[in-house]
């Protein structure tokens, strides 16, 4: 096959590719979701299952996405179309690319709203609004923000502008510049937070909560009804671990595929994918080790989900010495993590507009940014003027619905199709040629991508749509 190049450019080194893909993977999913679900579902036991999912489902699919991207060297839609033609598969495979672009739109529209909260909190914590505040005071700040559509729109607009500016500048001057500054900053901030957590005196308690394996919780779902705890055997937590592996590694929607299309030839895809998955996991674990000691040192409730970061942590920051500075750093960290993920969510669509409609990157980013911004309004209103039951569908707000549709249905489905295409439709010689790795390792990948990953995805998917 003749060597293809991408019209959008290439990363300048392997390190930049690793930083960009890790930037996409590390996001809101790592910093609030992972620590929280780990604590809920059996600590160390859950971490073990999660690591297994990353290894047998996440890494093989990530390798497949990067491999397809680098072979196609175009936006996911055009990559899938041309690879399907080359491999003699039907043109319907381009739908994988379309679904990827659509999922990116949907996820970004609400991701930007939540990232907007983080932006707002940077200024609130820095301004000292939480100093000495009690739970009720912190709650008021949160409801004042989420109950006011105008303020939410302002923060959502700012976050979208930040993301569009990066994407408009292109692969080298935009995405690459952003990740080489933001990712090291994110790692430094994370370890500063860890140091701070170690000084709280509740570090060991935090570690215990996060890592002490409780296999009981892993296989049982418990519910407390009228003060009595009822537990029943359940595969739920195992499936939560698997579902989260997709979201956290940004799989199933073309983000990693498009980043792969800018990867120089001659770099090991397998080694890069393993490193990205390890870094993503490291960030998730360190985030947990930084957050829970602060929660315990202040007697806060560890299992409060999305509220943990916005409604409980500020109480701690308001009460602790240095909390104003460390609190501000924490939300800056959250914004950086969301920012480097957001740019990967729009890059597939922007690349397609440039390739197929001949738009400049600035225009393409403008068009995509505006469309996503409008869709984001629906999520903003879900927290205030559309929060009533009359605006709900299947009991879910617009925001909940988009999250459910994209994260629980579109990503696993996209991942499944990618695994089927790479494992079954693509000729052995083609994928072998692109990976250029040892035969034994290649065979291992092939077994995982043909059998294990698809099976695992089907199980997660059926569970997500409530079939079992
Ligand atoms: N991986 C991101 C997180 O953990 O927050 C979310 C995400 C980004 C999902 C990009 C999908 C994606 F394409």
mmCIF file of N, CA and C in Angstrom, residues 14 18 21-23 25-26 30 34 47 50-56 58-60 62-63 183 186-187 190-191 245 248-249 251 269-287 289:
data_model
loop_
_atom_site.group_PDB
_atom_site.id
_atom_site.type_symbol
_atom_site.label_atom_id
_atom_site.label_comp_id
_atom_site.label_asym_id
_atom_site.label_seq_id
_atom_site.Cartn_x
_atom_site.Cartn_y
_atom_site.Cartn_z
ATOM 1 N N UNK A 14 6.299 10.829 19.161
ATOM 2 C CA UNK A 14 5.494 9.823 19.863
ATOM 3 C C UNK A 14 4.970 10.411 21.169
ATOM 4 N N UNK A 18 1.173 10.556 22.639
ATOM 5 C CA UNK A 18 0.799 9.997 23.952
ATOM 6 C C UNK A 18 0.102 11.072 24.805
ATOM 7 N N UNK A 21 -3.470 11.791 23.318
ATOM 8 C CA UNK A 21 -4.445 10.726 23.570
ATOM 9 C C UNK A 21 -4.733 10.612 25.071
ATOM 10 N N UNK A 22 -3.701 10.804 25.900
ATOM 11 C CA UNK A 22 -3.936 10.776 27.347
ATOM 12 C C UNK A 22 -4.810 11.966 27.735
ATOM 13 N N UNK A 23 -4.588 13.096 27.064
ATOM 14 C CA UNK A 23 -5.405 14.289 27.323
ATOM 15 C C UNK A 23 -6.870 14.020 27.017
ATOM 16 N N UNK A 25 -8.263 11.027 27.050
ATOM 17 C CA UNK A 25 -8.765 10.020 27.985
ATOM 18 C C UNK A 25 -9.003 10.588 29.384
ATOM 19 N N UNK A 26 -8.048 11.395 29.857
ATOM 20 C CA UNK A 26 -8.176 11.938 31.212
ATOM 21 C C UNK A 26 -9.151 13.109 31.195
ATOM 22 N N UNK A 30 -12.389 10.691 34.966
ATOM 23 C CA UNK A 30 -11.366 10.226 35.919
ATOM 24 C C UNK A 30 -11.486 10.908 37.256
ATOM 25 N N UNK A 34 -14.522 8.017 38.541
ATOM 26 C CA UNK A 34 -13.797 6.813 38.938
ATOM 27 C C UNK A 34 -13.665 6.660 40.456
ATOM 28 N N UNK A 47 -11.235 -2.175 41.635
ATOM 29 C CA UNK A 47 -10.074 -1.710 40.861
ATOM 30 C C UNK A 47 -9.487 -2.870 40.053
ATOM 31 N N UNK A 50 -11.718 -3.536 37.119
ATOM 32 C CA UNK A 50 -11.573 -2.424 36.183
ATOM 33 C C UNK A 50 -10.268 -2.574 35.377
ATOM 34 N N UNK A 51 -9.174 -2.931 36.076
ATOM 35 C CA UNK A 51 -7.886 -3.102 35.381
ATOM 36 C C UNK A 51 -7.969 -4.233 34.357
ATOM 37 N N UNK A 52 -8.686 -5.288 34.738
ATOM 38 C CA UNK A 52 -8.860 -6.403 33.814
ATOM 39 C C UNK A 52 -9.630 -5.944 32.562
ATOM 40 N N UNK A 53 -10.666 -5.148 32.771
ATOM 41 C CA UNK A 53 -11.454 -4.635 31.634
ATOM 42 C C UNK A 53 -10.595 -3.754 30.741
ATOM 43 N N UNK A 54 -9.776 -2.912 31.371
ATOM 44 C CA UNK A 54 -8.895 -2.037 30.592
ATOM 45 C C UNK A 54 -7.964 -2.910 29.743
ATOM 46 N N UNK A 55 -7.439 -3.988 30.372
ATOM 47 C CA UNK A 55 -6.469 -4.817 29.666
ATOM 48 C C UNK A 55 -7.093 -5.638 28.546
ATOM 49 N N UNK A 56 -8.235 -6.278 28.797
ATOM 50 C CA UNK A 56 -8.745 -7.192 27.762
ATOM 51 C C UNK A 56 -9.766 -6.569 26.811
ATOM 52 N N UNK A 58 -10.376 -2.640 26.798
ATOM 53 C CA UNK A 58 -9.965 -1.264 26.480
ATOM 54 C C UNK A 58 -8.745 -1.202 25.574
ATOM 55 N N UNK A 59 -7.670 -1.869 25.974
ATOM 56 C CA UNK A 59 -6.430 -1.747 25.191
ATOM 57 C C UNK A 59 -6.587 -2.330 23.771
ATOM 58 N N UNK A 60 -7.186 -3.530 23.603
ATOM 59 C CA UNK A 60 -7.339 -4.030 22.223
ATOM 60 C C UNK A 60 -8.174 -3.091 21.339
ATOM 61 N N UNK A 62 -8.590 0.157 21.796
ATOM 62 C CA UNK A 62 -7.811 1.369 21.545
ATOM 63 C C UNK A 62 -6.789 1.119 20.437
ATOM 64 N N UNK A 63 -6.126 -0.050 20.486
ATOM 65 C CA UNK A 63 -5.164 -0.381 19.433
ATOM 66 C C UNK A 63 -5.851 -0.419 18.071
ATOM 67 N N UNK A 183 -1.002 19.140 29.701
ATOM 68 C CA UNK A 183 -0.850 17.828 30.332
ATOM 69 C C UNK A 183 0.204 17.808 31.439
ATOM 70 N N UNK A 186 -1.294 19.524 34.308
ATOM 71 C CA UNK A 186 -2.296 18.688 34.967
ATOM 72 C C UNK A 186 -1.638 17.672 35.911
ATOM 73 N N UNK A 187 -0.542 17.061 35.443
ATOM 74 C CA UNK A 187 0.149 16.087 36.294
ATOM 75 C C UNK A 187 0.730 16.762 37.540
ATOM 76 N N UNK A 190 -2.048 17.600 39.938
ATOM 77 C CA UNK A 190 -2.580 16.396 40.558
ATOM 78 C C UNK A 190 -1.690 15.946 41.719
ATOM 79 N N UNK A 191 -0.378 15.987 41.512
ATOM 80 C CA UNK A 191 0.513 15.551 42.576
ATOM 81 C C UNK A 191 0.591 16.576 43.714
ATOM 82 N N UNK A 245 -14.660 1.681 31.532
ATOM 83 C CA UNK A 245 -13.412 1.537 30.773
ATOM 84 C C UNK A 245 -13.542 2.211 29.398
ATOM 85 N N UNK A 248 -13.814 6.268 29.907
ATOM 86 C CA UNK A 248 -12.588 6.880 30.399
ATOM 87 C C UNK A 248 -11.466 6.823 29.360
ATOM 88 N N UNK A 249 -11.469 5.804 28.506
ATOM 89 C CA UNK A 249 -10.414 5.748 27.481
ATOM 90 C C UNK A 249 -10.843 6.440 26.180
ATOM 91 N N UNK A 251 -13.167 5.659 24.074
ATOM 92 C CA UNK A 251 -13.282 4.704 22.972
ATOM 93 C C UNK A 251 -14.668 4.685 22.363
ATOM 94 N N UNK A 269 2.113 1.029 17.986
ATOM 95 C CA UNK A 269 0.731 1.295 18.413
ATOM 96 C C UNK A 269 0.448 0.574 19.724
ATOM 97 N N UNK A 270 0.910 -0.676 19.832
ATOM 98 C CA UNK A 270 0.610 -1.467 21.026
ATOM 99 C C UNK A 270 1.210 -0.821 22.269
ATOM 100 N N UNK A 271 2.502 -0.461 22.178
ATOM 101 C CA UNK A 271 3.145 0.115 23.354
ATOM 102 C C UNK A 271 2.506 1.442 23.735
ATOM 103 N N UNK A 272 2.142 2.240 22.717
ATOM 104 C CA UNK A 272 1.510 3.532 23.012
ATOM 105 C C UNK A 272 0.174 3.326 23.714
ATOM 106 N N UNK A 273 -0.624 2.361 23.211
ATOM 107 C CA UNK A 273 -1.954 2.149 23.801
ATOM 108 C C UNK A 273 -1.827 1.701 25.259
ATOM 109 N N UNK A 274 -0.859 0.836 25.532
ATOM 110 C CA UNK A 274 -0.673 0.366 26.906
ATOM 111 C C UNK A 274 -0.297 1.543 27.815
ATOM 112 N N UNK A 275 0.603 2.383 27.315
ATOM 113 C CA UNK A 275 1.041 3.526 28.125
ATOM 114 C C UNK A 275 -0.121 4.501 28.391
ATOM 115 N N UNK A 276 -0.918 4.773 27.369
ATOM 116 C CA UNK A 276 -2.045 5.710 27.533
ATOM 117 C C UNK A 276 -3.028 5.162 28.576
ATOM 118 N N UNK A 277 -3.306 3.859 28.462
ATOM 119 C CA UNK A 277 -4.243 3.256 29.412
ATOM 120 C C UNK A 277 -3.674 3.302 30.833
ATOM 121 N N UNK A 278 -2.352 3.076 30.961
ATOM 122 C CA UNK A 278 -1.742 3.129 32.295
ATOM 123 C C UNK A 278 -1.803 4.546 32.866
ATOM 124 N N UNK A 279 -1.489 5.531 32.022
ATOM 125 C CA UNK A 279 -1.512 6.918 32.510
ATOM 126 C C UNK A 279 -2.925 7.322 32.925
ATOM 127 N N UNK A 280 -3.900 6.912 32.119
ATOM 128 C CA UNK A 280 -5.294 7.250 32.435
ATOM 129 C C UNK A 280 -5.693 6.647 33.783
ATOM 130 N N UNK A 281 -5.275 5.393 33.988
ATOM 131 C CA UNK A 281 -5.606 4.720 35.243
ATOM 132 C C UNK A 281 -4.881 5.374 36.418
ATOM 133 N N UNK A 282 -3.610 5.732 36.178
ATOM 134 C CA UNK A 282 -2.831 6.388 37.234
ATOM 135 C C UNK A 282 -3.534 7.679 37.678
ATOM 136 N N UNK A 283 -3.991 8.476 36.710
ATOM 137 C CA UNK A 283 -4.660 9.732 37.063
ATOM 138 C C UNK A 283 -5.917 9.447 37.879
ATOM 139 N N UNK A 284 -6.672 8.433 37.445
ATOM 140 C CA UNK A 284 -7.903 8.113 38.171
ATOM 141 C C UNK A 284 -7.584 7.708 39.611
ATOM 142 N N UNK A 285 -6.559 6.863 39.802
ATOM 143 C CA UNK A 285 -6.220 6.396 41.152
ATOM 144 C C UNK A 285 -5.689 7.540 42.015
ATOM 145 N N UNK A 286 -4.806 8.357 41.415
ATOM 146 C CA UNK A 286 -4.257 9.467 42.200
ATOM 147 C C UNK A 286 -5.365 10.473 42.540
ATOM 148 N N UNK A 287 -6.296 10.689 41.605
ATOM 149 C CA UNK A 287 -7.406 11.607 41.898
ATOM 150 C C UNK A 287 -8.180 11.092 43.112
ATOM 151 N N UNK A 289 -6.995 9.171 45.477
ATOM 152 C CA UNK A 289 -6.153 9.303 46.678
ATOM 153 C C UNK A 289 -6.071 10.753 47.133
#
